[in-house]
């Protein structure tokens, strides 16, 4: 009460089960160590695989990365953007991507470079999107 209306994806409309299924399928991708589906505007985890502390961090940092990339696109005159990015670190990849058909919802994922492949991960995410989100893709 008093916090305003929650976005539809946070209400009990079955989306909680959808997002839990989504992250469990993501977690099964080789090399994935953590993943979080999050509400960009509220920087709030909708579902995650891994520790709660990491879910909160992935949601907050994912929203920050999303904002920085969107702002950069605007400043560079590239128009509105819905960022999809892979960041390469020494031992990990960070993957930030929008959830197809779900405005203001994104996935932030950590992949162990020694076990995962970013191209294969993206292909498998596309299959998960089609299986769970259907024609929203």
mmCIF file of N, CA and C in Angstrom:
data_model
loop_
_atom_site.group_PDB
_atom_site.id
_atom_site.type_symbol
_atom_site.label_atom_id
_atom_site.label_comp_id
_atom_site.label_asym_id
_atom_site.label_seq_id
_atom_site.Cartn_x
_atom_site.Cartn_y
_atom_site.Cartn_z
ATOM 1 N N UNK A 1 0.824 -1.191 0.000
ATOM 2 C CA UNK A 1 0.000 0.000 0.000
ATOM 3 C C UNK A 1 0.861 1.246 0.000
ATOM 4 N N UNK A 2 0.405 2.242 -0.751
ATOM 5 C CA UNK A 2 1.108 3.504 -0.768
ATOM 6 C C UNK A 2 2.304 3.541 -1.705
ATOM 7 N N UNK A 3 2.648 2.410 -2.344
ATOM 8 C CA UNK A 3 3.818 2.377 -3.218
ATOM 9 C C UNK A 3 3.421 2.460 -4.684
ATOM 10 N N UNK A 4 2.149 2.682 -4.951
ATOM 11 C CA UNK A 4 1.719 2.785 -6.345
ATOM 12 C C UNK A 4 1.429 1.423 -6.934
ATOM 13 N N UNK A 5 0.879 1.451 -8.115
ATOM 14 C CA UNK A 5 0.521 0.213 -8.800
ATOM 15 C C UNK A 5 1.770 -0.510 -9.292
ATOM 16 N N UNK A 6 1.812 -1.798 -9.054
ATOM 17 C CA UNK A 6 2.949 -2.581 -9.529
ATOM 18 C C UNK A 6 2.743 -2.906 -11.003
ATOM 19 N N UNK A 7 3.832 -3.037 -11.758
ATOM 20 C CA UNK A 7 3.697 -3.439 -13.154
ATOM 21 C C UNK A 7 2.986 -4.781 -13.256
ATOM 22 N N UNK A 8 2.302 -4.985 -14.366
ATOM 23 C CA UNK A 8 1.518 -6.201 -14.559
ATOM 24 C C UNK A 8 2.353 -7.462 -14.388
ATOM 25 N N UNK A 9 3.639 -7.411 -14.768
ATOM 26 C CA UNK A 9 4.467 -8.612 -14.677
ATOM 27 C C UNK A 9 4.755 -9.026 -13.241
ATOM 28 N N UNK A 10 4.543 -8.122 -12.290
ATOM 29 C CA UNK A 10 4.797 -8.466 -10.895
ATOM 30 C C UNK A 10 3.532 -8.937 -10.192
ATOM 31 N N UNK A 11 2.394 -8.826 -10.862
ATOM 32 C CA UNK A 11 1.145 -9.264 -10.270
ATOM 33 C C UNK A 11 0.993 -10.766 -10.442
ATOM 34 N N UNK A 12 0.082 -11.343 -9.708
ATOM 35 C CA UNK A 12 -0.083 -12.796 -9.751
ATOM 36 C C UNK A 12 -0.918 -13.195 -10.967
ATOM 37 N N UNK A 13 -0.343 -13.072 -12.135
ATOM 38 C CA UNK A 13 -1.028 -13.434 -13.383
ATOM 39 C C UNK A 13 -0.349 -14.628 -14.046
ATOM 40 N N UNK A 14 0.425 -15.372 -13.289
ATOM 41 C CA UNK A 14 1.125 -16.510 -13.844
ATOM 42 C C UNK A 14 2.508 -16.169 -14.357
ATOM 43 N N UNK A 15 2.857 -14.889 -14.400
ATOM 44 C CA UNK A 15 4.163 -14.520 -14.943
ATOM 45 C C UNK A 15 5.296 -14.960 -14.030
ATOM 46 N N UNK A 16 5.036 -15.076 -12.736
ATOM 47 C CA UNK A 16 6.076 -15.537 -11.819
ATOM 48 C C UNK A 16 6.533 -16.945 -12.202
ATOM 49 N N UNK A 17 5.584 -17.813 -12.491
ATOM 50 C CA UNK A 17 5.934 -19.178 -12.916
ATOM 51 C C UNK A 17 6.662 -19.153 -14.258
ATOM 52 N N UNK A 18 6.216 -18.276 -15.165
ATOM 53 C CA UNK A 18 6.873 -18.156 -16.470
ATOM 54 C C UNK A 18 8.326 -17.747 -16.293
ATOM 55 N N UNK A 19 8.581 -16.706 -15.488
ATOM 56 C CA UNK A 19 9.949 -16.224 -15.307
ATOM 57 C C UNK A 19 10.807 -17.235 -14.565
ATOM 58 N N UNK A 20 10.232 -17.959 -13.604
ATOM 59 C CA UNK A 20 10.999 -19.006 -12.918
ATOM 60 C C UNK A 20 11.398 -20.105 -13.899
ATOM 61 N N UNK A 21 10.472 -20.508 -14.770
ATOM 62 C CA UNK A 21 10.772 -21.501 -15.798
ATOM 63 C C UNK A 21 11.847 -20.964 -16.746
ATOM 64 N N UNK A 22 11.714 -19.689 -17.125
ATOM 65 C CA UNK A 22 12.667 -19.059 -18.034
ATOM 66 C C UNK A 22 14.084 -19.120 -17.460
ATOM 67 N N UNK A 23 14.260 -18.695 -16.215
ATOM 68 C CA UNK A 23 15.621 -18.680 -15.657
ATOM 69 C C UNK A 23 16.149 -20.091 -15.420
ATOM 70 N N UNK A 24 15.275 -21.045 -15.118
ATOM 71 C CA UNK A 24 15.752 -22.417 -14.954
ATOM 72 C C UNK A 24 16.280 -22.967 -16.280
ATOM 73 N N UNK A 25 15.604 -22.635 -17.366
ATOM 74 C CA UNK A 25 16.089 -23.054 -18.687
ATOM 75 C C UNK A 25 17.404 -22.346 -19.036
ATOM 76 N N UNK A 26 17.499 -21.075 -18.667
ATOM 77 C CA UNK A 26 18.740 -20.326 -18.904
ATOM 78 C C UNK A 26 19.887 -20.933 -18.107
ATOM 79 N N UNK A 27 19.618 -21.287 -16.869
ATOM 80 C CA UNK A 27 20.643 -21.853 -15.982
ATOM 81 C C UNK A 27 21.185 -23.167 -16.552
ATOM 82 N N UNK A 28 20.365 -23.880 -17.328
ATOM 83 C CA UNK A 28 20.793 -25.161 -17.910
ATOM 84 C C UNK A 28 21.752 -24.981 -19.089
ATOM 85 N N UNK A 29 21.902 -23.755 -19.579
ATOM 86 C CA UNK A 29 22.833 -23.502 -20.683
ATOM 87 C C UNK A 29 24.263 -23.651 -20.164
ATOM 88 N N UNK A 30 25.086 -24.365 -20.905
ATOM 89 C CA UNK A 30 26.456 -24.633 -20.479
ATOM 90 C C UNK A 30 27.219 -23.336 -20.207
ATOM 91 N N UNK A 31 27.808 -23.256 -19.021
ATOM 92 C CA UNK A 31 28.634 -22.115 -18.648
ATOM 93 C C UNK A 31 27.915 -21.045 -17.849
ATOM 94 N N UNK A 32 26.581 -21.062 -17.831
ATOM 95 C CA UNK A 32 25.836 -20.031 -17.100
ATOM 96 C C UNK A 32 25.981 -20.273 -15.598
ATOM 97 N N UNK A 33 26.433 -19.243 -14.886
ATOM 98 C CA UNK A 33 26.598 -19.366 -13.436
ATOM 99 C C UNK A 33 25.523 -18.608 -12.657
ATOM 100 N N UNK A 34 25.023 -17.531 -13.216
ATOM 101 C CA UNK A 34 23.973 -16.726 -12.583
ATOM 102 C C UNK A 34 23.109 -16.122 -13.680
ATOM 103 N N UNK A 35 21.818 -15.977 -13.408
ATOM 104 C CA UNK A 35 20.975 -15.244 -14.341
ATOM 105 C C UNK A 35 19.785 -14.650 -13.612
ATOM 106 N N UNK A 36 19.290 -13.555 -14.169
ATOM 107 C CA UNK A 36 18.221 -12.810 -13.536
ATOM 108 C C UNK A 36 17.360 -12.148 -14.604
ATOM 109 N N UNK A 37 16.045 -12.382 -14.546
ATOM 110 C CA UNK A 37 15.091 -11.622 -15.336
ATOM 111 C C UNK A 37 14.638 -10.500 -14.424
ATOM 112 N N UNK A 38 14.694 -9.257 -14.933
ATOM 113 C CA UNK A 38 14.402 -8.136 -14.047
ATOM 114 C C UNK A 38 13.566 -7.051 -14.703
ATOM 115 N N UNK A 39 12.885 -6.303 -13.859
ATOM 116 C CA UNK A 39 12.115 -5.130 -14.249
ATOM 117 C C UNK A 39 13.107 -3.972 -14.333
ATOM 118 N N UNK A 40 13.273 -3.416 -15.522
ATOM 119 C CA UNK A 40 14.272 -2.373 -15.753
ATOM 120 C C UNK A 40 13.983 -1.126 -14.923
ATOM 121 N N UNK A 41 12.726 -0.704 -14.900
ATOM 122 C CA UNK A 41 12.376 0.537 -14.217
ATOM 123 C C UNK A 41 12.518 0.447 -12.698
ATOM 124 N N UNK A 42 12.122 -0.684 -12.132
ATOM 125 C CA UNK A 42 12.196 -0.846 -10.676
ATOM 126 C C UNK A 42 13.511 -1.468 -10.212
ATOM 127 N N UNK A 43 14.355 -1.880 -11.162
ATOM 128 C CA UNK A 43 15.615 -2.555 -10.835
ATOM 129 C C UNK A 43 15.351 -3.712 -9.873
ATOM 130 N N UNK A 44 14.307 -4.463 -10.178
ATOM 131 C CA UNK A 44 13.841 -5.525 -9.285
ATOM 132 C C UNK A 44 13.834 -6.865 -10.012
ATOM 133 N N UNK A 45 14.370 -7.861 -9.360
ATOM 134 C CA UNK A 45 14.395 -9.207 -9.911
ATOM 135 C C UNK A 45 12.975 -9.778 -9.971
ATOM 136 N N UNK A 46 12.619 -10.353 -11.132
ATOM 137 C CA UNK A 46 11.345 -11.050 -11.277
ATOM 138 C C UNK A 46 11.544 -12.545 -11.065
ATOM 139 N N UNK A 47 12.738 -13.031 -11.383
ATOM 140 C CA UNK A 47 13.129 -14.420 -11.152
ATOM 141 C C UNK A 47 14.636 -14.497 -11.340
ATOM 142 N N UNK A 48 15.259 -15.428 -10.636
ATOM 143 C CA UNK A 48 16.712 -15.554 -10.748
ATOM 144 C C UNK A 48 17.139 -16.982 -10.457
ATOM 145 N N UNK A 49 18.358 -17.268 -10.861
ATOM 146 C CA UNK A 49 18.992 -18.528 -10.520
ATOM 147 C C UNK A 49 20.330 -18.158 -9.903
ATOM 148 N N UNK A 50 20.534 -18.579 -8.692
ATOM 149 C CA UNK A 50 21.730 -18.212 -7.952
ATOM 150 C C UNK A 50 21.325 -17.631 -6.608
ATOM 151 N N UNK A 51 22.219 -16.898 -5.992
ATOM 152 C CA UNK A 51 21.938 -16.335 -4.675
ATOM 153 C C UNK A 51 21.081 -15.078 -4.761
ATOM 154 N N UNK A 52 20.281 -14.804 -3.740
ATOM 155 C CA UNK A 52 19.432 -13.614 -3.734
ATOM 156 C C UNK A 52 20.281 -12.346 -3.835
ATOM 157 N N UNK A 53 21.414 -12.345 -3.155
ATOM 158 C CA UNK A 53 22.292 -11.177 -3.213
ATOM 159 C C UNK A 53 22.720 -10.887 -4.652
ATOM 160 N N UNK A 54 23.062 -11.929 -5.394
ATOM 161 C CA UNK A 54 23.451 -11.739 -6.792
ATOM 162 C C UNK A 54 22.261 -11.332 -7.650
ATOM 163 N N UNK A 55 21.075 -11.839 -7.349
ATOM 164 C CA UNK A 55 19.884 -11.450 -8.107
ATOM 165 C C UNK A 55 19.659 -9.949 -7.985
ATOM 166 N N UNK A 56 19.747 -9.441 -6.761
ATOM 167 C CA UNK A 56 19.564 -8.011 -6.536
ATOM 168 C C UNK A 56 20.632 -7.201 -7.269
ATOM 169 N N UNK A 57 21.864 -7.674 -7.230
ATOM 170 C CA UNK A 57 22.959 -6.975 -7.912
ATOM 171 C C UNK A 57 22.806 -7.036 -9.422
ATOM 172 N N UNK A 58 22.442 -8.208 -9.959
ATOM 173 C CA UNK A 58 22.261 -8.336 -11.404
ATOM 174 C C UNK A 58 21.133 -7.429 -11.887
ATOM 175 N N UNK A 59 20.057 -7.339 -11.126
ATOM 176 C CA UNK A 59 18.945 -6.463 -11.509
ATOM 177 C C UNK A 59 19.389 -4.999 -11.491
ATOM 178 N N UNK A 60 20.046 -4.589 -10.422
ATOM 179 C CA UNK A 60 20.467 -3.181 -10.297
ATOM 180 C C UNK A 60 21.521 -2.813 -11.343
ATOM 181 N N UNK A 61 22.527 -3.646 -11.497
ATOM 182 C CA UNK A 61 23.597 -3.340 -12.460
ATOM 183 C C UNK A 61 23.110 -3.495 -13.897
ATOM 184 N N UNK A 62 22.234 -4.445 -14.137
ATOM 185 C CA UNK A 62 21.654 -4.597 -15.468
ATOM 186 C C UNK A 62 20.866 -3.362 -15.864
ATOM 187 N N UNK A 63 20.098 -2.814 -14.918
ATOM 188 C CA UNK A 63 19.332 -1.592 -15.190
ATOM 189 C C UNK A 63 20.277 -0.421 -15.453
ATOM 190 N N UNK A 64 21.384 -0.360 -14.712
ATOM 191 C CA UNK A 64 22.363 0.711 -14.931
ATOM 192 C C UNK A 64 23.018 0.592 -16.313
ATOM 193 N N UNK A 65 23.399 -0.626 -16.695
ATOM 194 C CA UNK A 65 23.991 -0.838 -18.022
ATOM 195 C C UNK A 65 22.988 -0.485 -19.114
ATOM 196 N N UNK A 66 21.754 -0.899 -18.937
ATOM 197 C CA UNK A 66 20.700 -0.606 -19.900
ATOM 198 C C UNK A 66 20.552 0.906 -20.069
ATOM 199 N N UNK A 67 20.508 1.632 -18.958
ATOM 200 C CA UNK A 67 20.359 3.088 -18.999
ATOM 201 C C UNK A 67 21.558 3.741 -19.689
ATOM 202 N N UNK A 68 22.766 3.277 -19.365
ATOM 203 C CA UNK A 68 23.972 3.859 -19.962
ATOM 204 C C UNK A 68 23.998 3.641 -21.473
ATOM 205 N N UNK A 69 23.639 2.439 -21.919
ATOM 206 C CA UNK A 69 23.650 2.162 -23.360
ATOM 207 C C UNK A 69 22.531 2.912 -24.076
ATOM 208 N N UNK A 70 21.361 2.995 -23.457
ATOM 209 C CA UNK A 70 20.248 3.742 -24.057
ATOM 210 C C UNK A 70 20.593 5.216 -24.168
ATOM 211 N N UNK A 71 21.168 5.769 -23.097
ATOM 212 C CA UNK A 71 21.574 7.178 -23.102
ATOM 213 C C UNK A 71 22.638 7.436 -24.161
ATOM 214 N N UNK A 72 23.591 6.517 -24.289
ATOM 215 C CA UNK A 72 24.643 6.668 -25.301
ATOM 216 C C UNK A 72 24.046 6.703 -26.695
ATOM 217 N N UNK A 73 23.096 5.826 -26.966
ATOM 218 C CA UNK A 73 22.453 5.805 -28.286
ATOM 219 C C UNK A 73 21.757 7.129 -28.564
ATOM 220 N N UNK A 74 21.088 7.665 -27.554
ATOM 221 C CA UNK A 74 20.395 8.947 -27.722
ATOM 222 C C UNK A 74 21.383 10.077 -27.978
ATOM 223 N N UNK A 75 22.428 10.157 -27.164
ATOM 224 C CA UNK A 75 23.431 11.216 -27.295
ATOM 225 C C UNK A 75 24.142 11.144 -28.653
ATOM 226 N N UNK A 76 24.352 9.941 -29.142
ATOM 227 C CA UNK A 76 25.018 9.766 -30.430
ATOM 228 C C UNK A 76 24.065 9.944 -31.614
ATOM 229 N N UNK A 77 22.808 10.256 -31.313
ATOM 230 C CA UNK A 77 21.828 10.475 -32.371
ATOM 231 C C UNK A 77 21.370 9.212 -33.059
ATOM 232 N N UNK A 78 21.445 8.086 -32.355
ATOM 233 C CA UNK A 78 21.073 6.802 -32.942
ATOM 234 C C UNK A 78 19.612 6.444 -32.690
ATOM 235 N N UNK A 79 18.898 7.311 -31.991
ATOM 236 C CA UNK A 79 17.491 7.074 -31.701
ATOM 237 C C UNK A 79 17.296 6.175 -30.503
ATOM 238 N N UNK A 80 16.040 5.886 -30.214
ATOM 239 C CA UNK A 80 15.739 5.029 -29.063
ATOM 240 C C UNK A 80 16.359 3.649 -29.255
ATOM 241 N N UNK A 81 16.792 3.057 -28.155
ATOM 242 C CA UNK A 81 17.450 1.753 -28.230
ATOM 243 C C UNK A 81 16.965 0.842 -27.115
ATOM 244 N N UNK A 82 16.897 -0.435 -27.419
ATOM 245 C CA UNK A 82 16.632 -1.458 -26.417
ATOM 246 C C UNK A 82 17.874 -2.345 -26.417
ATOM 247 N N UNK A 83 18.868 -2.009 -25.595
ATOM 248 C CA UNK A 83 20.185 -2.640 -25.668
ATOM 249 C C UNK A 83 20.185 -4.162 -25.525
ATOM 250 N N UNK A 84 21.055 -4.752 -26.303
ATOM 251 C CA UNK A 84 21.376 -6.173 -26.238
ATOM 252 C C UNK A 84 22.895 -6.201 -26.304
ATOM 253 N N UNK A 85 23.549 -6.608 -25.215
ATOM 254 C CA UNK A 85 25.000 -6.477 -25.160
ATOM 255 C C UNK A 85 25.667 -7.681 -24.513
ATOM 256 N N UNK A 86 26.856 -7.980 -25.005
ATOM 257 C CA UNK A 86 27.731 -8.966 -24.377
ATOM 258 C C UNK A 86 29.000 -8.226 -23.974
ATOM 259 N N UNK A 87 29.381 -8.393 -22.735
ATOM 260 C CA UNK A 87 30.584 -7.751 -22.212
ATOM 261 C C UNK A 87 31.568 -8.858 -21.865
ATOM 262 N N UNK A 88 32.787 -8.731 -22.357
ATOM 263 C CA UNK A 88 33.810 -9.738 -22.119
ATOM 264 C C UNK A 88 34.716 -9.294 -20.980
ATOM 265 N N UNK A 89 34.799 -10.126 -19.960
ATOM 266 C CA UNK A 89 35.712 -9.915 -18.841
ATOM 267 C C UNK A 89 36.790 -10.996 -18.911
ATOM 268 N N UNK A 90 37.784 -10.929 -18.035
ATOM 269 C CA UNK A 90 38.864 -11.914 -18.071
ATOM 270 C C UNK A 90 38.368 -13.362 -18.023
ATOM 271 N N UNK A 91 37.454 -13.654 -17.100
ATOM 272 C CA UNK A 91 37.021 -15.037 -16.915
ATOM 273 C C UNK A 91 35.532 -15.260 -17.145
ATOM 274 N N UNK A 92 34.806 -14.192 -17.465
ATOM 275 C CA UNK A 92 33.359 -14.299 -17.629
ATOM 276 C C UNK A 92 32.870 -13.435 -18.786
ATOM 277 N N UNK A 93 31.660 -13.751 -19.231
ATOM 278 C CA UNK A 93 30.894 -12.869 -20.103
ATOM 279 C C UNK A 93 29.716 -12.373 -19.279
ATOM 280 N N UNK A 94 29.324 -11.132 -19.513
ATOM 281 C CA UNK A 94 28.063 -10.621 -18.997
ATOM 282 C C UNK A 94 27.173 -10.439 -20.215
ATOM 283 N N UNK A 95 25.967 -10.949 -20.148
ATOM 284 C CA UNK A 95 25.028 -10.806 -21.248
ATOM 285 C C UNK A 95 23.808 -10.060 -20.734
ATOM 286 N N UNK A 96 23.463 -8.980 -21.413
ATOM 287 C CA UNK A 96 22.290 -8.184 -21.088
ATOM 288 C C UNK A 96 21.435 -8.135 -22.342
ATOM 289 N N UNK A 97 20.190 -8.578 -22.236
ATOM 290 C CA UNK A 97 19.333 -8.574 -23.426
ATOM 291 C C UNK A 97 17.880 -8.369 -23.037
ATOM 292 N N UNK A 98 17.137 -7.713 -23.928
ATOM 293 C CA UNK A 98 15.712 -7.521 -23.662
ATOM 294 C C UNK A 98 14.966 -8.845 -23.801
ATOM 295 N N UNK A 99 13.857 -8.958 -23.103
ATOM 296 C CA UNK A 99 12.992 -10.125 -23.259
ATOM 297 C C UNK A 99 12.003 -9.783 -24.376
ATOM 298 N N UNK A 100 11.991 -10.560 -25.448
ATOM 299 C CA UNK A 100 11.128 -10.250 -26.598
ATOM 300 C C UNK A 100 9.652 -10.127 -26.190
ATOM 301 N N UNK A 101 9.030 -9.063 -26.667
ATOM 302 C CA UNK A 101 7.606 -8.866 -26.424
ATOM 303 C C UNK A 101 7.252 -8.415 -25.021
ATOM 304 N N UNK A 102 8.248 -8.175 -24.201
ATOM 305 C CA UNK A 102 8.014 -7.746 -22.812
ATOM 306 C C UNK A 102 8.756 -6.437 -22.566
ATOM 307 N N UNK A 103 8.138 -5.320 -22.921
ATOM 308 C CA UNK A 103 8.816 -4.029 -22.734
ATOM 309 C C UNK A 103 9.232 -3.825 -21.279
ATOM 310 N N UNK A 104 10.419 -3.293 -21.113
ATOM 311 C CA UNK A 104 10.958 -2.932 -19.800
ATOM 312 C C UNK A 104 11.303 -4.139 -18.931
ATOM 313 N N UNK A 105 11.478 -5.307 -19.557
ATOM 314 C CA UNK A 105 11.950 -6.505 -18.857
ATOM 315 C C UNK A 105 13.177 -7.007 -19.607
ATOM 316 N N UNK A 106 14.222 -7.371 -18.850
ATOM 317 C CA UNK A 106 15.463 -7.811 -19.483
ATOM 318 C C UNK A 106 16.069 -8.990 -18.722
ATOM 319 N N UNK A 107 17.031 -9.617 -19.367
ATOM 320 C CA UNK A 107 17.798 -10.715 -18.784
ATOM 321 C C UNK A 107 19.231 -10.239 -18.593
ATOM 322 N N UNK A 108 19.788 -10.500 -17.413
ATOM 323 C CA UNK A 108 21.204 -10.236 -17.153
ATOM 324 C C UNK A 108 21.801 -11.571 -16.709
ATOM 325 N N UNK A 109 22.851 -11.987 -17.389
ATOM 326 C CA UNK A 109 23.399 -13.330 -17.199
ATOM 327 C C UNK A 109 24.918 -13.278 -17.063
ATOM 328 N N UNK A 110 25.453 -14.170 -16.232
ATOM 329 C CA UNK A 110 26.901 -14.332 -16.072
ATOM 330 C C UNK A 110 27.260 -15.712 -16.634
ATOM 331 N N UNK A 111 28.246 -15.724 -17.534
ATOM 332 C CA UNK A 111 28.684 -16.957 -18.184
ATOM 333 C C UNK A 111 30.174 -17.143 -17.926
ATOM 334 N N UNK A 112 30.552 -18.324 -17.473
ATOM 335 C CA UNK A 112 31.959 -18.669 -17.261
ATOM 336 C C UNK A 112 32.597 -18.884 -18.638
ATOM 337 N N UNK A 113 33.607 -18.088 -18.968
ATOM 338 C CA UNK A 113 34.239 -18.168 -20.294
ATOM 339 C C UNK A 113 34.897 -19.509 -20.561
ATOM 340 N N UNK A 114 35.360 -20.186 -19.520
ATOM 341 C CA UNK A 114 36.048 -21.458 -19.746
ATOM 342 C C UNK A 114 35.073 -22.595 -20.058
ATOM 343 N N UNK A 115 33.785 -22.381 -19.809
ATOM 344 C CA UNK A 115 32.798 -23.429 -20.061
ATOM 345 C C UNK A 115 31.706 -23.023 -21.046
ATOM 346 N N UNK A 116 31.508 -21.729 -21.235
ATOM 347 C CA UNK A 116 30.419 -21.258 -22.079
ATOM 348 C C UNK A 116 30.894 -20.661 -23.388
ATOM 349 N N UNK A 117 29.953 -20.513 -24.299
ATOM 350 C CA UNK A 117 30.203 -19.927 -25.611
ATOM 351 C C UNK A 117 29.103 -18.904 -25.853
ATOM 352 N N UNK A 118 29.474 -17.645 -26.072
ATOM 353 C CA UNK A 118 28.482 -16.573 -26.169
ATOM 354 C C UNK A 118 27.556 -16.757 -27.370
ATOM 355 N N UNK A 119 28.086 -17.205 -28.495
ATOM 356 C CA UNK A 119 27.246 -17.431 -29.676
ATOM 357 C C UNK A 119 26.240 -18.546 -29.454
ATOM 358 N N UNK A 120 26.693 -19.648 -28.891
ATOM 359 C CA UNK A 120 25.811 -20.766 -28.605
ATOM 360 C C UNK A 120 24.764 -20.374 -27.559
ATOM 361 N N UNK A 121 25.192 -19.599 -26.564
ATOM 362 C CA UNK A 121 24.264 -19.134 -25.534
ATOM 363 C C UNK A 121 23.156 -18.299 -26.161
ATOM 364 N N UNK A 122 23.517 -17.382 -27.055
ATOM 365 C CA UNK A 122 22.502 -16.547 -27.719
ATOM 366 C C UNK A 122 21.520 -17.412 -28.529
ATOM 367 N N UNK A 123 22.032 -18.417 -29.231
ATOM 368 C CA UNK A 123 21.167 -19.311 -30.009
ATOM 369 C C UNK A 123 20.204 -20.068 -29.092
ATOM 370 N N UNK A 124 20.707 -20.541 -27.955
ATOM 371 C CA UNK A 124 19.856 -21.264 -27.023
ATOM 372 C C UNK A 124 18.822 -20.334 -26.381
ATOM 373 N N UNK A 125 19.197 -19.089 -26.121
ATOM 374 C CA UNK A 125 18.236 -18.121 -25.582
ATOM 375 C C UNK A 125 17.115 -17.864 -26.594
ATOM 376 N N UNK A 126 17.463 -17.813 -27.857
ATOM 377 C CA UNK A 126 16.449 -17.634 -28.904
ATOM 378 C C UNK A 126 15.448 -18.795 -28.871
ATOM 379 N N UNK A 127 15.947 -20.016 -28.683
ATOM 380 C CA UNK A 127 15.068 -21.184 -28.595
ATOM 381 C C UNK A 127 14.172 -21.116 -27.355
ATOM 382 N N UNK A 128 14.737 -20.678 -26.232
ATOM 383 C CA UNK A 128 13.947 -20.519 -25.000
ATOM 384 C C UNK A 128 12.859 -19.469 -25.218
ATOM 385 N N UNK A 129 13.215 -18.354 -25.849
ATOM 386 C CA UNK A 129 12.241 -17.301 -26.138
ATOM 387 C C UNK A 129 11.077 -17.866 -26.950
ATOM 388 N N UNK A 130 11.395 -18.619 -27.999
ATOM 389 C CA UNK A 130 10.344 -19.178 -28.860
ATOM 390 C C UNK A 130 9.477 -20.178 -28.099
ATOM 391 N N UNK A 131 10.107 -21.010 -27.283
ATOM 392 C CA UNK A 131 9.365 -22.031 -26.549
ATOM 393 C C UNK A 131 8.432 -21.433 -25.491
ATOM 394 N N UNK A 132 8.914 -20.424 -24.779
ATOM 395 C CA UNK A 132 8.137 -19.893 -23.662
ATOM 396 C C UNK A 132 7.328 -18.656 -23.985
ATOM 397 N N UNK A 133 7.794 -17.858 -24.931
ATOM 398 C CA UNK A 133 7.125 -16.599 -25.217
ATOM 399 C C UNK A 133 6.342 -16.635 -26.525
ATOM 400 N N UNK A 134 6.570 -17.668 -27.309
ATOM 401 C CA UNK A 134 5.820 -17.875 -28.542
ATOM 402 C C UNK A 134 5.854 -16.708 -29.496
ATOM 403 N N UNK A 135 4.672 -16.227 -29.875
ATOM 404 C CA UNK A 135 4.598 -15.192 -30.894
ATOM 405 C C UNK A 135 4.967 -13.809 -30.401
ATOM 406 N N UNK A 136 5.330 -13.666 -29.116
ATOM 407 C CA UNK A 136 5.816 -12.377 -28.616
ATOM 408 C C UNK A 136 7.178 -12.074 -29.192
ATOM 409 N N UNK A 137 7.820 -13.087 -29.764
ATOM 410 C CA UNK A 137 9.173 -12.953 -30.288
ATOM 411 C C UNK A 137 9.203 -12.247 -31.600
#
